[in-house]
Amino acid sequence: MMSITRRTILKMFGGVAAGSIISPLPWKLIADGTIWTQNWSWMARTLRGPISTKFTTCTLCPEGCGVRVRMVGENPVSVWAQQNHPVSRGTICPIGLGAAQLRFHPARIERAIQRNGSGRGNAWTPIATETAIAETGKILAELRASGKCDGLAVLDLRPGRAISDLYTDFLKLAGGGQYLTIPSGRDLSGTVFKEMADDLAGAPGYDLLHSRMILSFGAPLYDGWTGAGPVPELALRLTGIRAGNPPGVIQVEPNQSPTAAKAGRWLAIKPGTETTLALGLAHVILDEELYNKDAGPAVLDLEDGPQPGFRSYVRHFTPQRVSDITGLAPQVIAQTARDLAHQQPSIAIGAGDAGGGPLGSGEEAAIWGLNCLLNGLGRRGSILTRPALPASVGKDSALKHPWTLEPRSIWDLPDESIHLLIADGANPGFAWPKQLLERKLAPSARIVCLTPFLSGIAEMADLLLPTPAPGEWLEDIPPQILAMKNTYGLAPSINPAPSFALHPGTILANIAIAAGLQPPGASGDEAVERRIQDRIEALYNSGRGGIFDPAATEIKPSNELRDAEELRAILNRGGCWIDQAEPVPVTSFRFFGKEGRMRPAIECVTNGRLELLTVSEKEYPLILMPHGSSGIAGGGAVPPVLTKLHRESNLRPFPAQAQINPATGRKLGLKNRSSGELSTPAGSLQVWILFNESVMPGVVRVATGPDPVSLGDLKSGKGPDILQLCAITERSVRRVSRAALRMI
Amino acid sequence: MVIDLDRCTGCGACMVACAVENNLPTPPVEAQDNRGLTWLRVYQCGNGRTFPDFKTVFIPVPCMQCDHAPCIHVCPVTAVDYDTETGIVGQIPERCMGCRYCMAACPYHARTFNWWDPVWPKGMEKSLNPDVSPRMRGTAEKCNFCHGRLHRAREKAASEGRRDLNPGEYIPACVEACPTRAIHFGDLQDSEDPVAKLSKSPHAFRLLESLRTFPKVFYLSRQDWVKDVGKSRLEMLRKDIYRDSESESNG
């Protein structure tokens, strides 16, 4: 019998070790282990079911891009661009690409909730929907009883839709109140144009596609100017970079945004000097007689009349003076003016950006004046004035004119005048200063928000009522502000709304009933349906325009359709009505506006010293400039997949990052990638300092969004709101403020 | 694939489209920045000059699908697969044991490691692409030119009695999503294919050509400094604009 000794044991282990090297067993164990770890029971399972495609229109922003939705059963799983769509031209933005995720957004509310106690904290308590509606109705009834109906307001962040009509109907039913919106930069630009153009029965639009040269005053042409970013034709200009080529796009802004980075020429002007530059360019064009005397300027008040003429006003803006104010070399100013005049048709565009806010009236007036001088009104490739949308002529039509009344800007209201605010929770896609809205609220004011998500304006509300998410209800898409042509699209429900979501129209009707009013019979989807039908009949009966059908390759004239039902059917399957009417001529264009009303706004910015920069430069040596991308800057819910851009890579900054030029940083004793405190006279915030060569010396640049909540991260809280630090001036303009930055 | 850098505006649509198509989850909040899964990443690089002479280029970097792919040679469990017919370098998550040799070997930083179980917000798994299986944590991942789309296109062709795909019948998600049409996709072997012609353009170059990995992703730019970044200064990809725009910044 063999005895087991220490030597035997060692031999055995040695043999095992030696055998293992040439045995496949360890490798097999590793391989099996890896397979096993790919099969945990908690692993996400993808849906199974019939795969289909639906064509529709994106409703995440006002743009109205055509999209193709891939469905598994009743569930949308991805959203792609619809080829040949006349609005988006086969393109789609990153937000639209992630749209299928939105209905599962962590910030989605699945029942009515109310804020705990007073103040704008973050604590919420569930409440029965009926109770929430009854409470709101009671407040409305008290307002009516005390004769304070003007204290009722409905805030519509996306006016012009069929649902917007239900908001105005609700106010009529209540016997008064304010129909409000927060105007975007484009809205303000259009308003200034109408103030300058006499008796204009239409709206201005940029014909970017056919222009040879675009002078953009900070507009994010290549970073979300349209919902889908630049249309492919606009992108063609990007390849004309070779030396000697005239630049297709000239970008005017202090910092190198993505658009400035891609533009053929970037003019890095000092912050807030856009008006001066526009008038300086006009000066060169007039001085060198580079304009066509028989065209555009004929409608502009060039010579003196009751108000000083454009010529005499811009006379003082010599290249040298403009150079002193803007920081650009005189020869650059002169060359830019000559390029604009020679590369016809050319166009100058303003309208601000989503994060930095709108341009002021003075800037917009100067830019419109420059356009007029460039023969840019009513000309292909420049400014096309779209005619009004057709009114109803059908005998069964509920309305004579089915298009919504224009809302009033909330900033024009007296302070503390709102007692009950009912807010529509649509994501406007641009940032706005919440402190300005606070000013408009009476001390005991209540905000009721009809929204699918607890983000954006909903975070300020006292009471939230859940509504369907985008794609879960029928919506329509009216023409975009400053669009080249009138368009109209529909977004039918792609998937059914969950039972907890109430249609905003139904909520309004129930609030009216709770207040003791008698709303009309139809509410919710049915009421919206009727309004949309009115609009479609008006379009069909006008015989105007054409219809794009995803199933066809060409745009078919509307008058070749059998009836309004056929038009409706095409719109329902992702089609788009597009106006072909001729531009409305502008007969007279007054630089200072009707009765000189624009003059103060123009003069306050043409001396190159903005009022808001009069704060002590010693105490606040930097200029704070907020910025952000369209659709993401405003705090509304965006698909969580956008963390790929904002957190999992460094393609786009996020709000806590204060970007500053390295030279400025060193001068102030700051260190790159360190914590800092950014302060303005309005307060201070903790930030992360980042040196960035694309930022102008003396400027600190901070993104307005996306905050963690809007991206779906509810644990981290909202994050810093940089607009709380910004100076608020005329109509919420806040592009530049004095600031200081120190390390902590 | 040919990517025109003069056209890329850095909008990020390609990155989002890639994540949607290939079921890439977002990492937990506590994850460090840049630890998420990105099969395609757009880097923002500067020309090294100071304001206002500073210039920017956006460089989308998917897997280069190299002919001589270093990742294939270093993988100890043959989880990296080279398709001789298409030239696509595939990744087989069931075989991958997470050693990350391939990540160390890839000179383009085109591979990422999934440090976390793939988790989506409640209900969001209903929005996942049914053609691509989610992968568990602990494996290296990379772009595979949307293999699921290739399978779909092949099935469609087969059902119509065709062996070859029609031009444009199969394109990766990033190509479809790019709003400026900066990303072109086609058959490099077919001299008549527009992409093959673009790859022979005098403006075409490949990243780190001197390494002789023979990538199948070409880039176009009419600007010499951009070519310099791509050919010899790829470290700039890692020194992107929002993090380390200048190393001597704290001087």
Short mmCIF file of C-alpha atoms in Angstrom, two decimals, chain A residues 424-570:
data_model
loop_
_atom_site.label_atom_id
_atom_site.label_comp_id
_atom_site.label_asym_id
_atom_site.label_seq_id
_atom_site.Cartn_x
_atom_site.Cartn_y
_atom_site.Cartn_z
CA ASP A 424 -48.90 74.85 -20.71
CA GLY A 425 -45.92 72.55 -20.13
CA ALA A 426 -44.55 72.46 -23.68
CA ASN A 427 -40.77 72.78 -23.85
CA PRO A 428 -40.06 76.16 -25.52
CA GLY A 429 -36.49 75.05 -26.21
CA PHE A 430 -34.90 78.30 -25.03
CA ALA A 431 -33.86 79.59 -21.62
CA TRP A 432 -35.77 82.38 -19.92
CA PRO A 433 -35.19 84.16 -16.61
CA LYS A 434 -37.47 82.68 -13.97
CA GLN A 435 -36.93 85.63 -11.66
CA LEU A 436 -38.73 87.81 -14.18
CA LEU A 437 -41.79 85.58 -14.01
CA GLU A 438 -41.65 85.71 -10.20
CA ARG A 439 -41.95 89.48 -10.45
CA LYS A 440 -45.20 89.19 -12.37
CA LEU A 441 -46.84 87.02 -9.71
CA ALA A 442 -48.94 88.44 -6.91
CA PRO A 443 -47.73 87.36 -3.43
CA SER A 444 -50.49 84.79 -3.10
CA ALA A 445 -50.42 83.70 -6.77
CA ARG A 446 -50.89 80.05 -7.70
CA ILE A 447 -49.30 78.39 -10.70
CA VAL A 448 -51.07 75.38 -12.15
CA CYS A 449 -49.10 73.55 -14.82
CA LEU A 450 -50.53 71.12 -17.36
CA THR A 451 -47.49 69.05 -18.19
CA PRO A 452 -46.19 65.53 -18.72
CA PHE A 453 -42.86 66.29 -16.99
CA LEU A 454 -41.67 67.88 -13.78
CA SER A 455 -39.17 70.11 -15.53
CA GLY A 456 -38.96 73.60 -16.98
CA ILE A 457 -41.77 75.86 -15.86
CA ALA A 458 -43.37 72.97 -13.94
CA GLU A 459 -40.63 73.34 -11.33
CA MET A 460 -42.08 76.72 -10.41
CA ALA A 461 -45.67 75.49 -10.15
CA ASP A 462 -47.79 74.82 -7.08
CA LEU A 463 -49.94 72.20 -8.73
CA LEU A 464 -49.12 69.81 -11.56
CA LEU A 465 -51.67 67.94 -13.65
CA PRO A 466 -50.33 65.12 -15.87
CA THR A 467 -50.94 65.44 -19.60
CA PRO A 468 -49.94 63.17 -22.49
CA ALA A 469 -46.31 63.18 -23.60
CA PRO A 470 -45.34 64.11 -27.17
CA GLY A 471 -46.60 61.44 -29.54
CA GLU A 472 -49.47 60.42 -27.27
CA TRP A 473 -52.05 62.94 -28.47
CA LEU A 474 -53.08 64.72 -31.63
CA GLU A 475 -51.17 67.95 -32.18
CA ASP A 476 -50.73 70.31 -35.08
CA ILE A 477 -47.69 72.27 -36.17
CA PRO A 478 -48.33 75.81 -37.39
CA PRO A 479 -45.69 77.80 -39.31
CA GLN A 480 -42.45 78.52 -37.51
CA ILE A 481 -41.59 82.16 -36.76
CA LEU A 482 -39.21 83.61 -39.39
CA ALA A 483 -39.70 80.56 -41.63
CA MET A 484 -39.34 81.14 -45.35
CA LYS A 485 -42.83 79.83 -46.13
CA ASN A 486 -46.06 79.05 -44.34
CA THR A 487 -46.33 75.34 -43.58
CA TYR A 488 -48.79 73.20 -41.68
CA GLY A 489 -48.35 69.68 -40.36
CA LEU A 490 -50.07 67.21 -38.08
CA ALA A 491 -48.74 64.86 -35.44
CA PRO A 492 -51.37 62.22 -34.80
CA SER A 493 -51.05 60.04 -31.73
CA ILE A 494 -48.34 57.41 -32.32
CA ASN A 495 -49.08 55.40 -29.21
CA PRO A 496 -52.00 55.60 -26.79
CA ALA A 497 -51.72 57.95 -23.82
CA PRO A 498 -51.59 56.24 -20.40
CA SER A 499 -54.74 56.39 -18.30
CA PHE A 500 -53.28 58.89 -15.83
CA ALA A 501 -52.67 61.52 -18.54
CA LEU A 502 -55.49 63.98 -19.15
CA HIS A 503 -55.82 66.06 -22.29
CA PRO A 504 -55.17 69.76 -21.50
CA GLY A 505 -58.50 70.66 -23.11
CA THR A 506 -60.31 68.24 -20.82
CA ILE A 507 -58.55 69.69 -17.79
CA LEU A 508 -59.55 73.24 -18.77
CA ALA A 509 -63.16 72.19 -19.32
CA ASN A 510 -63.26 70.54 -15.89
CA ILE A 511 -61.69 73.59 -14.24
CA ALA A 512 -64.39 75.73 -15.87
CA ILE A 513 -67.11 73.41 -14.56
CA ALA A 514 -65.55 73.49 -11.09
CA ALA A 515 -65.67 77.30 -11.26
CA GLY A 516 -69.37 77.18 -12.03
CA LEU A 517 -69.06 77.91 -15.75
CA GLN A 518 -70.65 76.07 -18.65
CA PRO A 519 -68.01 74.99 -21.16
CA PRO A 520 -69.04 73.97 -24.67
CA GLY A 521 -69.80 70.28 -25.13
CA ALA A 522 -66.61 69.15 -26.80
CA SER A 523 -63.39 69.04 -24.87
CA GLY A 524 -59.96 67.49 -25.15
CA ASP A 525 -59.14 65.59 -28.30
CA GLU A 526 -62.54 66.23 -29.82
CA ALA A 527 -62.22 70.02 -29.46
CA VAL A 528 -58.68 70.01 -30.87
CA GLU A 529 -59.90 67.78 -33.67
CA ARG A 530 -62.55 70.35 -34.62
CA ARG A 531 -60.07 73.20 -34.65
CA ILE A 532 -57.69 71.24 -36.81
CA GLN A 533 -60.52 70.38 -39.18
CA ASP A 534 -61.33 74.11 -39.44
CA ARG A 535 -57.75 74.88 -40.30
CA ILE A 536 -57.49 72.12 -42.88
CA GLU A 537 -60.71 73.26 -44.55
CA ALA A 538 -59.41 76.82 -44.64
CA LEU A 539 -56.21 75.63 -46.31
CA TYR A 540 -58.09 73.47 -48.80
CA ASN A 541 -60.71 76.10 -49.65
CA SER A 542 -58.04 78.73 -50.27
CA GLY A 543 -56.62 76.58 -53.09
CA ARG A 544 -53.22 77.84 -52.05
CA GLY A 545 -50.00 75.91 -51.79
CA GLY A 546 -49.05 72.30 -52.26
CA ILE A 547 -49.02 69.16 -50.22
CA PHE A 548 -46.04 66.94 -49.58
CA ASP A 549 -46.95 63.29 -49.24
CA PRO A 550 -44.30 60.92 -47.82
CA ALA A 551 -45.58 58.27 -50.21
CA ALA A 552 -44.92 60.46 -53.26
CA THR A 553 -41.80 62.15 -54.50
CA GLU A 554 -43.25 65.50 -55.55
CA ILE A 555 -45.26 68.24 -53.93
CA LYS A 556 -48.77 68.08 -55.33
CA PRO A 557 -50.76 71.33 -55.78
CA SER A 558 -53.52 71.56 -53.18
CA ASN A 559 -56.12 72.37 -55.80
CA GLU A 560 -55.60 68.94 -57.35
CA LEU A 561 -56.90 67.24 -54.21
CA ARG A 562 -60.45 65.88 -54.20
CA ASP A 563 -61.50 67.49 -50.93
CA ALA A 564 -60.33 68.59 -47.51
CA GLU A 565 -60.53 65.00 -46.31
CA GLU A 566 -57.81 63.97 -48.72
CA LEU A 567 -55.65 66.81 -47.44
CA ARG A 568 -56.35 65.63 -43.92
CA ALA A 569 -55.46 62.05 -44.77
CA ILE A 570 -52.10 63.07 -46.23
#
